[in-house]
Amino acid sequence: MRKLAAGNWKMNGSPMSLTEVTLLVKEHPAPRCEMLLCPPATLIAQMAWHVRGAALKVGGQDCHTAASGAHTGDISAQMLADAGAAYVILGHSERRADHGETDALVRAKAEAAWDAGLTAILCLGETGAQRDAGTTLRVVGEQLAGSVPDGATAANTVIAYEPVWAIGTGRTPTLDEIAEVHGFLRAALAKRFGAEAAEMRLLYGGSVKPSNAAEIFAVPDVDGALVGGASLKAADFGAIVAALSA
Ligand code: PGA
């Protein structure tokens, strides 16, 4: 399995930010892990052109379920692919919260992503209240069952466990807590997809930074990271790539 360091720029960045990308690919010309950045949609084509031939893949942060049509303001998976994307993040907690995205919608988006040849990064995770109530495994189990379509393979799907309370807060679960959820997700995937589950990448996301990346990557069943804030700076994201490649 090739591990994955994925960066999510969210609604940040400008054409100027491509200088950070230049630095990143210069410092990490051939990392052992896969390296991915998901900028805002307006920068995908530019970034993909900028890094052509380099060991950096580009992805989107969302797509519509339809291939085309009367959906003002939306972007289809094929449009992301046409712009140079290889991946798309789906069901991020910010989209679930800001846009009311349900598991069923995320599942339909994943199928649309596959139809366009994209690999879907499906996000799930509990809120702080759900963790405090002791329902973390039930919540992520339901999200996994509801958001991941039946045709998932190691090639077309990546799962990202992102506790909502850890995103952008500087707080992270303990390593044991991460291990518990990732082990649970691996077992749930194995039950549904059999041997394929061992090859499916399980990312941890939520306040991953250079100072905690190595210890998180040493946790069993953590096959990479989905990184928000720390993916905006080449030095920080590069350090996370290096930790995952070690
Ligand atoms: P963060 O975001 O790394 O800034 O906590 C993670 C994410 O939302 O993917």
PDB file of C-alpha atoms and ligand atoms in Angstrom:
ATOM      1  CA  MET A   1       0.000   0.000   0.000  1.00  0.00           C
ATOM      2  CA  ARG A   2       1.282   3.481  -0.895  1.00  0.00           C
ATOM      3  CA  LYS A   3       0.502   5.843   1.947  1.00  0.00           C
ATOM      4  CA  LEU A   4      -1.144   9.208   1.236  1.00  0.00           C
ATOM      5  CA  ALA A   5      -0.402  12.704   2.487  1.00  0.00           C
ATOM      6  CA  ALA A   6      -3.387  14.786   1.382  1.00  0.00           C
ATOM      7  CA  GLY A   7      -3.687  18.532   1.879  1.00  0.00           C
ATOM      8  CA  ASN A   8      -7.014  20.362   1.927  1.00  0.00           C
ATOM      9  CA  TRP A   9      -6.629  24.069   1.324  1.00  0.00           C
ATOM     10  CA  LYS A  10     -10.346  24.666   1.987  1.00  0.00           C
ATOM     11  CA  MET A  11     -11.347  28.222   0.932  1.00  0.00           C
ATOM     12  CA  ASN A  12      -7.774  29.482   1.102  1.00  0.00           C
ATOM     13  CA  GLY A  13      -5.072  30.280  -1.387  1.00  0.00           C
ATOM     14  CA  SER A  14      -4.592  32.390  -4.486  1.00  0.00           C
ATOM     15  CA  PRO A  15      -2.473  32.116  -7.624  1.00  0.00           C
ATOM     16  CA  MET A  16       0.358  33.473  -5.427  1.00  0.00           C
ATOM     17  CA  SER A  17       0.140  30.324  -3.318  1.00  0.00           C
ATOM     18  CA  LEU A  18       1.550  28.319  -6.208  1.00  0.00           C
ATOM     19  CA  THR A  19       4.993  29.481  -5.085  1.00  0.00           C
ATOM     20  CA  GLU A  20       4.489  27.230  -2.034  1.00  0.00           C
ATOM     21  CA  VAL A  21       3.706  24.362  -4.378  1.00  0.00           C
ATOM     22  CA  THR A  22       6.882  25.027  -6.338  1.00  0.00           C
ATOM     23  CA  LEU A  23       8.859  24.776  -3.104  1.00  0.00           C
ATOM     24  CA  LEU A  24       7.066  21.588  -2.070  1.00  0.00           C
ATOM     25  CA  VAL A  25       7.789  19.660  -5.260  1.00  0.00           C
ATOM     26  CA  LYS A  26      11.355  20.952  -5.322  1.00  0.00           C
ATOM     27  CA  GLU A  27      11.991  19.721  -1.763  1.00  0.00           C
ATOM     28  CA  HIS A  28      10.116  16.443  -2.308  1.00  0.00           C
ATOM     29  CA  PRO A  29      10.776  15.336  -5.879  1.00  0.00           C
ATOM     30  CA  ALA A  30      10.209  11.625  -5.207  1.00  0.00           C
ATOM     31  CA  PRO A  31       8.530  10.972  -1.855  1.00  0.00           C
ATOM     32  CA  ARG A  32       7.824   7.361  -0.872  1.00  0.00           C
ATOM     33  CA  CYS A  33       4.234   8.297  -0.051  1.00  0.00           C
ATOM     34  CA  GLU A  34       1.701   9.741  -2.432  1.00  0.00           C
ATOM     35  CA  MET A  35       1.401  13.521  -2.175  1.00  0.00           C
ATOM     36  CA  LEU A  36      -1.859  15.339  -2.930  1.00  0.00           C
ATOM     37  CA  LEU A  37      -3.118  18.911  -2.652  1.00  0.00           C
ATOM     38  CA  CYS A  38      -6.780  19.887  -2.953  1.00  0.00           C
ATOM     39  CA  PRO A  39      -6.950  23.643  -3.607  1.00  0.00           C
ATOM     40  CA  PRO A  40     -10.138  25.636  -4.227  1.00  0.00           C
ATOM     41  CA  ALA A  41     -11.729  24.678  -7.557  1.00  0.00           C
ATOM     42  CA  THR A  42     -10.554  27.906  -9.192  1.00  0.00           C
ATOM     43  CA  LEU A  43      -6.913  26.860  -8.720  1.00  0.00           C
ATOM     44  CA  ILE A  44      -7.097  23.199  -9.744  1.00  0.00           C
ATOM     45  CA  ALA A  45      -6.270  23.614 -13.418  1.00  0.00           C
ATOM     46  CA  GLN A  46      -3.529  26.116 -12.699  1.00  0.00           C
ATOM     47  CA  MET A  47      -1.979  23.926 -10.014  1.00  0.00           C
ATOM     48  CA  ALA A  48      -2.180  20.802 -12.151  1.00  0.00           C
ATOM     49  CA  TRP A  49      -0.408  22.611 -14.995  1.00  0.00           C
ATOM     50  CA  HIS A  50       2.125  24.075 -12.578  1.00  0.00           C
ATOM     51  CA  VAL A  51       3.152  20.639 -11.222  1.00  0.00           C
ATOM     52  CA  ARG A  52       2.869  18.600 -14.428  1.00  0.00           C
ATOM     53  CA  GLY A  53       5.473  15.848 -14.338  1.00  0.00           C
ATOM     54  CA  ALA A  54       6.077  16.291 -10.588  1.00  0.00           C
ATOM     55  CA  ALA A  55       5.173  13.820  -7.841  1.00  0.00           C
ATOM     56  CA  LEU A  56       2.190  15.843  -6.666  1.00  0.00           C
ATOM     57  CA  LYS A  57      -1.396  15.003  -7.451  1.00  0.00           C
ATOM     58  CA  VAL A  58      -4.205  17.538  -7.423  1.00  0.00           C
ATOM     59  CA  GLY A  59      -7.753  17.064  -6.189  1.00  0.00           C
ATOM     60  CA  GLY A  60     -11.073  18.786  -5.656  1.00  0.00           C
ATOM     61  CA  GLN A  61     -12.888  19.429  -2.376  1.00  0.00           C
ATOM     62  CA  ASP A  62     -16.419  18.500  -3.485  1.00  0.00           C
ATOM     63  CA  CYS A  63     -18.399  17.562  -6.586  1.00  0.00           C
ATOM     64  CA  HIS A  64     -22.016  17.320  -7.689  1.00  0.00           C
ATOM     65  CA  THR A  65     -23.768  13.978  -8.150  1.00  0.00           C
ATOM     66  CA  ALA A  66     -24.665  14.717 -11.774  1.00  0.00           C
ATOM     67  CA  ALA A  67     -22.276  14.737 -14.728  1.00  0.00           C
ATOM     68  CA  SER A  68     -23.717  18.017 -16.077  1.00  0.00           C
ATOM     69  CA  GLY A  69     -26.919  20.024 -16.072  1.00  0.00           C
ATOM     70  CA  ALA A  70     -28.777  22.967 -14.579  1.00  0.00           C
ATOM     71  CA  HIS A  71     -27.006  23.221 -11.223  1.00  0.00           C
ATOM     72  CA  THR A  72     -25.814  26.796 -10.874  1.00  0.00           C
ATOM     73  CA  GLY A  73     -22.582  27.129  -8.945  1.00  0.00           C
ATOM     74  CA  ASP A  74     -21.872  23.404  -8.807  1.00  0.00           C
ATOM     75  CA  ILE A  75     -18.994  21.464 -10.332  1.00  0.00           C
ATOM     76  CA  SER A  76     -19.176  17.933 -11.684  1.00  0.00           C
ATOM     77  CA  ALA A  77     -16.619  15.229 -11.079  1.00  0.00           C
ATOM     78  CA  GLN A  78     -15.833  15.142 -14.792  1.00  0.00           C
ATOM     79  CA  MET A  79     -15.098  18.879 -14.699  1.00  0.00           C
ATOM     80  CA  LEU A  80     -12.629  18.275 -11.863  1.00  0.00           C
ATOM     81  CA  ALA A  81     -11.025  15.486 -13.877  1.00  0.00           C
ATOM     82  CA  ASP A  82     -10.877  17.718 -16.971  1.00  0.00           C
ATOM     83  CA  ALA A  83      -9.083  20.357 -14.873  1.00  0.00           C
ATOM     84  CA  GLY A  84      -6.435  17.811 -13.879  1.00  0.00           C
ATOM     85  CA  ALA A  85      -7.774  16.393 -10.615  1.00  0.00           C
ATOM     86  CA  ALA A  86      -7.171  12.758  -9.688  1.00  0.00           C
ATOM     87  CA  TYR A  87      -8.976  12.840  -6.340  1.00  0.00           C
ATOM     88  CA  VAL A  88     -11.945  14.527  -4.726  1.00  0.00           C
ATOM     89  CA  ILE A  89     -12.641  15.012  -1.024  1.00  0.00           C
ATOM     90  CA  LEU A  90     -16.280  14.192  -0.223  1.00  0.00           C
ATOM     91  CA  GLY A  91     -18.399  14.499   2.894  1.00  0.00           C
ATOM     92  CA  HIS A  92     -15.986  16.726   4.764  1.00  0.00           C
ATOM     93  CA  SER A  93     -17.557  17.732   8.086  1.00  0.00           C
ATOM     94  CA  GLU A  94     -17.577  21.366   6.979  1.00  0.00           C
ATOM     95  CA  ARG A  95     -19.744  20.410   4.003  1.00  0.00           C
ATOM     96  CA  ARG A  96     -21.917  18.192   6.159  1.00  0.00           C
ATOM     97  CA  ALA A  97     -22.383  21.144   8.572  1.00  0.00           C
ATOM     98  CA  ASP A  98     -22.480  24.112   6.155  1.00  0.00           C
ATOM     99  CA  HIS A  99     -24.460  22.439   3.372  1.00  0.00           C
ATOM    100  CA  GLY A 100     -26.429  19.776   5.220  1.00  0.00           C
ATOM    101  CA  GLU A 101     -24.777  16.938   3.295  1.00  0.00           C
ATOM    102  CA  THR A 102     -26.117  13.540   4.287  1.00  0.00           C
ATOM    103  CA  ASP A 103     -24.510  10.111   4.051  1.00  0.00           C
ATOM    104  CA  ALA A 104     -26.795   9.292   1.113  1.00  0.00           C
ATOM    105  CA  LEU A 105     -25.671  12.401  -0.761  1.00  0.00           C
ATOM    106  CA  VAL A 106     -22.000  11.699  -0.049  1.00  0.00           C
ATOM    107  CA  ARG A 107     -22.495   8.156  -1.315  1.00  0.00           C
ATOM    108  CA  ALA A 108     -24.055   9.421  -4.568  1.00  0.00           C
ATOM    109  CA  LYS A 109     -21.204  11.893  -4.995  1.00  0.00           C
ATOM    110  CA  ALA A 110     -18.672   9.085  -4.552  1.00  0.00           C
ATOM    111  CA  GLU A 111     -20.325   7.124  -7.354  1.00  0.00           C
ATOM    112  CA  ALA A 112     -20.211  10.223  -9.564  1.00  0.00           C
ATOM    113  CA  ALA A 113     -16.523  10.646  -8.716  1.00  0.00           C
ATOM    114  CA  TRP A 114     -15.781   7.050  -9.730  1.00  0.00           C
ATOM    115  CA  ASP A 115     -17.676   7.494 -13.005  1.00  0.00           C
ATOM    116  CA  ALA A 116     -15.286  10.340 -13.812  1.00  0.00           C
ATOM    117  CA  GLY A 117     -12.250   8.252 -12.881  1.00  0.00           C
ATOM    118  CA  LEU A 118     -11.557  10.110  -9.635  1.00  0.00           C
ATOM    119  CA  THR A 119     -10.562   8.521  -6.337  1.00  0.00           C
ATOM    120  CA  ALA A 120     -12.970   9.601  -3.592  1.00  0.00           C
ATOM    121  CA  ILE A 121     -11.654  10.589  -0.165  1.00  0.00           C
ATOM    122  CA  LEU A 122     -14.682   9.967   2.039  1.00  0.00           C
ATOM    123  CA  CYS A 123     -14.625  11.853   5.342  1.00  0.00           C
ATOM    124  CA  LEU A 124     -16.303  10.865   8.573  1.00  0.00           C
ATOM    125  CA  GLY A 125     -15.915  11.675  12.234  1.00  0.00           C
ATOM    126  CA  GLU A 126     -17.754  12.360  15.445  1.00  0.00           C
ATOM    127  CA  THR A 127     -18.518  15.716  17.058  1.00  0.00           C
ATOM    128  CA  GLY A 128     -17.195  16.557  20.502  1.00  0.00           C
ATOM    129  CA  ALA A 129     -20.638  15.955  22.013  1.00  0.00           C
ATOM    130  CA  GLN A 130     -20.824  12.531  20.370  1.00  0.00           C
ATOM    131  CA  ARG A 131     -17.400  11.578  21.741  1.00  0.00           C
ATOM    132  CA  ASP A 132     -18.360  12.791  25.209  1.00  0.00           C
ATOM    133  CA  ALA A 133     -21.534  10.715  24.991  1.00  0.00           C
ATOM    134  CA  GLY A 134     -19.468   7.621  24.167  1.00  0.00           C
ATOM    135  CA  THR A 135     -21.051   7.174  20.727  1.00  0.00           C
ATOM    136  CA  THR A 136     -17.958   7.669  18.547  1.00  0.00           C
ATOM    137  CA  LEU A 137     -17.797   4.150  17.119  1.00  0.00           C
ATOM    138  CA  ARG A 138     -21.521   4.018  16.481  1.00  0.00           C
ATOM    139  CA  VAL A 139     -21.410   7.384  14.668  1.00  0.00           C
ATOM    140  CA  VAL A 140     -18.444   6.583  12.454  1.00  0.00           C
ATOM    141  CA  GLY A 141     -19.811   3.088  11.799  1.00  0.00           C
ATOM    142  CA  GLU A 142     -23.088   4.558  10.564  1.00  0.00           C
ATOM    143  CA  GLN A 143     -21.278   7.153   8.438  1.00  0.00           C
ATOM    144  CA  LEU A 144     -19.111   4.433   6.910  1.00  0.00           C
ATOM    145  CA  ALA A 145     -22.108   2.234   6.154  1.00  0.00           C
ATOM    146  CA  GLY A 146     -24.080   5.151   4.699  1.00  0.00           C
ATOM    147  CA  SER A 147     -21.388   7.080   2.815  1.00  0.00           C
ATOM    148  CA  VAL A 148     -19.324   4.340   1.183  1.00  0.00           C
ATOM    149  CA  PRO A 149     -20.928   2.804  -1.932  1.00  0.00           C
ATOM    150  CA  ASP A 150     -20.850  -0.938  -2.514  1.00  0.00           C
ATOM    151  CA  GLY A 151     -18.301  -0.748  -5.320  1.00  0.00           C
ATOM    152  CA  ALA A 152     -15.511   0.647  -3.135  1.00  0.00           C
ATOM    153  CA  THR A 153     -12.001  -0.622  -3.846  1.00  0.00           C
ATOM    154  CA  ALA A 154      -8.561   0.364  -2.635  1.00  0.00           C
ATOM    155  CA  ALA A 155      -8.044   2.175  -5.935  1.00  0.00           C
ATOM    156  CA  ASN A 156     -11.225   4.243  -6.014  1.00  0.00           C
ATOM    157  CA  THR A 157     -11.749   5.008  -2.319  1.00  0.00           C
ATOM    158  CA  VAL A 158      -9.827   6.444   0.620  1.00  0.00           C
ATOM    159  CA  ILE A 159     -11.426   6.853   4.051  1.00  0.00           C
ATOM    160  CA  ALA A 160     -10.514   9.841   6.223  1.00  0.00           C
ATOM    161  CA  TYR A 161     -11.322   9.749   9.927  1.00  0.00           C
ATOM    162  CA  GLU A 162     -11.600  13.354  11.080  1.00  0.00           C
ATOM    163  CA  PRO A 163     -13.011  14.023  14.543  1.00  0.00           C
ATOM    164  CA  VAL A 164     -14.936  17.271  14.067  1.00  0.00           C
ATOM    165  CA  TRP A 165     -13.646  18.664  17.369  1.00  0.00           C
ATOM    166  CA  ALA A 166     -10.040  18.158  16.240  1.00  0.00           C
ATOM    167  CA  ILE A 167     -10.357  20.082  12.969  1.00  0.00           C
ATOM    168  CA  GLY A 168      -8.627  23.442  13.095  1.00  0.00           C
ATOM    169  CA  THR A 169      -8.511  23.395  16.881  1.00  0.00           C
ATOM    170  CA  GLY A 170      -4.978  22.195  17.609  1.00  0.00           C
ATOM    171  CA  ARG A 171      -6.536  19.392  19.666  1.00  0.00           C
ATOM    172  CA  THR A 172      -6.134  15.752  18.677  1.00  0.00           C
ATOM    173  CA  PRO A 173      -7.414  12.473  20.082  1.00  0.00           C
ATOM    174  CA  THR A 174      -4.923  10.379  22.022  1.00  0.00           C
ATOM    175  CA  LEU A 175      -2.988   7.857  19.966  1.00  0.00           C
ATOM    176  CA  ASP A 176      -5.025   5.083  21.599  1.00  0.00           C
ATOM    177  CA  GLU A 177      -8.242   6.795  20.576  1.00  0.00           C
ATOM    178  CA  ILE A 178      -7.016   7.094  16.984  1.00  0.00           C
ATOM    179  CA  ALA A 179      -5.975   3.423  17.028  1.00  0.00           C
ATOM    180  CA  GLU A 180      -9.382   2.391  18.357  1.00  0.00           C
ATOM    181  CA  VAL A 181     -11.319   4.178  15.599  1.00  0.00           C
ATOM    182  CA  HIS A 182      -8.969   3.129  12.783  1.00  0.00           C
ATOM    183  CA  GLY A 183      -9.027  -0.502  13.934  1.00  0.00           C
ATOM    184  CA  PHE A 184     -12.814  -0.350  14.080  1.00  0.00           C
ATOM    185  CA  LEU A 185     -13.031   1.140  10.576  1.00  0.00           C
ATOM    186  CA  ARG A 186     -10.628  -1.472   9.144  1.00  0.00           C
ATOM    187  CA  ALA A 187     -12.722  -4.259  10.652  1.00  0.00           C
ATOM    188  CA  ALA A 188     -15.955  -2.731   9.328  1.00  0.00           C
ATOM    189  CA  LEU A 189     -14.427  -2.440   5.855  1.00  0.00           C
ATOM    190  CA  ALA A 190     -13.196  -6.052   6.028  1.00  0.00           C
ATOM    191  CA  LYS A 191     -16.662  -7.232   6.910  1.00  0.00           C
ATOM    192  CA  ARG A 192     -18.083  -5.506   3.867  1.00  0.00           C
ATOM    193  CA  PHE A 193     -15.286  -5.696   1.302  1.00  0.00           C
ATOM    194  CA  GLY A 194     -13.246  -8.717   2.406  1.00  0.00           C
ATOM    195  CA  ALA A 195      -9.536  -8.867   1.622  1.00  0.00           C
ATOM    196  CA  GLU A 196      -9.689  -5.561  -0.301  1.00  0.00           C
ATOM    197  CA  ALA A 197     -10.072  -3.765   3.037  1.00  0.00           C
ATOM    198  CA  ALA A 198      -6.448  -4.416   3.963  1.00  0.00           C
ATOM    199  CA  GLU A 199      -5.366  -2.304   0.972  1.00  0.00           C
ATOM    200  CA  MET A 200      -7.782   0.584   1.537  1.00  0.00           C
ATOM    201  CA  ARG A 201      -6.091   3.664   2.915  1.00  0.00           C
ATOM    202  CA  LEU A 202      -7.373   5.062   6.202  1.00  0.00           C
ATOM    203  CA  LEU A 203      -6.263   8.657   6.749  1.00  0.00           C
ATOM    204  CA  TYR A 204      -6.355  10.488  10.035  1.00  0.00           C
ATOM    205  CA  GLY A 205      -7.281  14.186   9.861  1.00  0.00           C
ATOM    206  CA  GLY A 206      -7.639  16.941  12.451  1.00  0.00           C
ATOM    207  CA  SER A 207      -4.781  19.198  13.565  1.00  0.00           C
ATOM    208  CA  VAL A 208      -2.035  17.108  11.985  1.00  0.00           C
ATOM    209  CA  LYS A 209       1.165  19.146  12.000  1.00  0.00           C
ATOM    210  CA  PRO A 210       4.911  18.544  11.740  1.00  0.00           C
ATOM    211  CA  SER A 211       5.231  18.126  15.518  1.00  0.00           C
ATOM    212  CA  ASN A 212       2.675  15.306  15.846  1.00  0.00           C
ATOM    213  CA  ALA A 213       2.786  13.652  12.408  1.00  0.00           C
ATOM    214  CA  ALA A 214       5.387  10.977  13.184  1.00  0.00           C
ATOM    215  CA  GLU A 215       3.621   9.684  16.295  1.00  0.00           C
ATOM    216  CA  ILE A 216       0.257   9.626  14.515  1.00  0.00           C
ATOM    217  CA  PHE A 217       1.758   7.761  11.529  1.00  0.00           C
ATOM    218  CA  ALA A 218       3.128   5.115  13.914  1.00  0.00           C
ATOM    219  CA  VAL A 219      -0.429   4.242  15.007  1.00  0.00           C
ATOM    220  CA  PRO A 220      -1.638   0.939  13.521  1.00  0.00           C
ATOM    221  CA  ASP A 221      -4.070   1.315  10.604  1.00  0.00           C
ATOM    222  CA  VAL A 222      -3.129   4.948   9.979  1.00  0.00           C
ATOM    223  CA  ASP A 223      -2.133   5.036   6.307  1.00  0.00           C
ATOM    224  CA  GLY A 224      -1.682   8.768   5.925  1.00  0.00           C
ATOM    225  CA  ALA A 225      -3.228  12.097   6.786  1.00  0.00           C
ATOM    226  CA  LEU A 226      -5.739  14.639   5.569  1.00  0.00           C
ATOM    227  CA  VAL A 227      -4.206  17.968   6.495  1.00  0.00           C
ATOM    228  CA  GLY A 228      -5.924  21.351   6.553  1.00  0.00           C
ATOM    229  CA  GLY A 229      -4.081  24.344   7.963  1.00  0.00           C
ATOM    230  CA  ALA A 230      -0.612  22.786   7.824  1.00  0.00           C
ATOM    231  CA  SER A 231      -0.982  22.023   4.100  1.00  0.00           C
ATOM    232  CA  LEU A 232      -0.874  25.711   3.173  1.00  0.00           C
ATOM    233  CA  LYS A 233       2.844  26.069   3.869  1.00  0.00           C
ATOM    234  CA  ALA A 234       5.316  23.990   1.895  1.00  0.00           C
ATOM    235  CA  ALA A 235       7.637  23.634   4.894  1.00  0.00           C
ATOM    236  CA  ASP A 236       4.888  22.254   7.141  1.00  0.00           C
ATOM    237  CA  PHE A 237       3.269  19.976   4.593  1.00  0.00           C
ATOM    238  CA  GLY A 238       6.705  18.846   3.409  1.00  0.00           C
ATOM    239  CA  ALA A 239       7.626  17.854   6.959  1.00  0.00           C
ATOM    240  CA  ILE A 240       4.429  15.793   7.178  1.00  0.00           C
ATOM    241  CA  VAL A 241       5.248  14.153   3.818  1.00  0.00           C
ATOM    242  CA  ALA A 242       8.728  13.370   5.126  1.00  0.00           C
ATOM    243  CA  ALA A 243       7.302  11.839   8.318  1.00  0.00           C
ATOM    244  CA  LEU A 244       4.994   9.616   6.277  1.00  0.00           C
ATOM    245  CA  SER A 245       7.838   8.618   3.949  1.00  0.00           C
ATOM    246  CA  ALA A 246      10.182   7.702   6.806  1.00  0.00           C
TER     247      ALA A 246
HETATM  248  P1  PGA B   1      -6.835  20.905  10.118  1.00  0.00           P
HETATM  249  O1  PGA B   1      -8.012  20.436   9.120  1.00  0.00           O
HETATM  250  O2  PGA B   1      -5.619  20.098   9.710  1.00  0.00           O
HETATM  251  O3  PGA B   1      -6.675  22.365   9.844  1.00  0.00           O
HETATM  252  O4  PGA B   1      -7.270  20.573  11.484  1.00  0.00           O
HETATM  253  C1  PGA B   1      -8.163  19.108   8.760  1.00  0.00           C
HETATM  254  C2  PGA B   1      -9.255  18.935   7.768  1.00  0.00           C
HETATM  255  O5  PGA B   1     -10.310  19.577   7.876  1.00  0.00           O
HETATM  256  O6  PGA B   1      -9.098  18.131   6.817  1.00  0.00           O
END
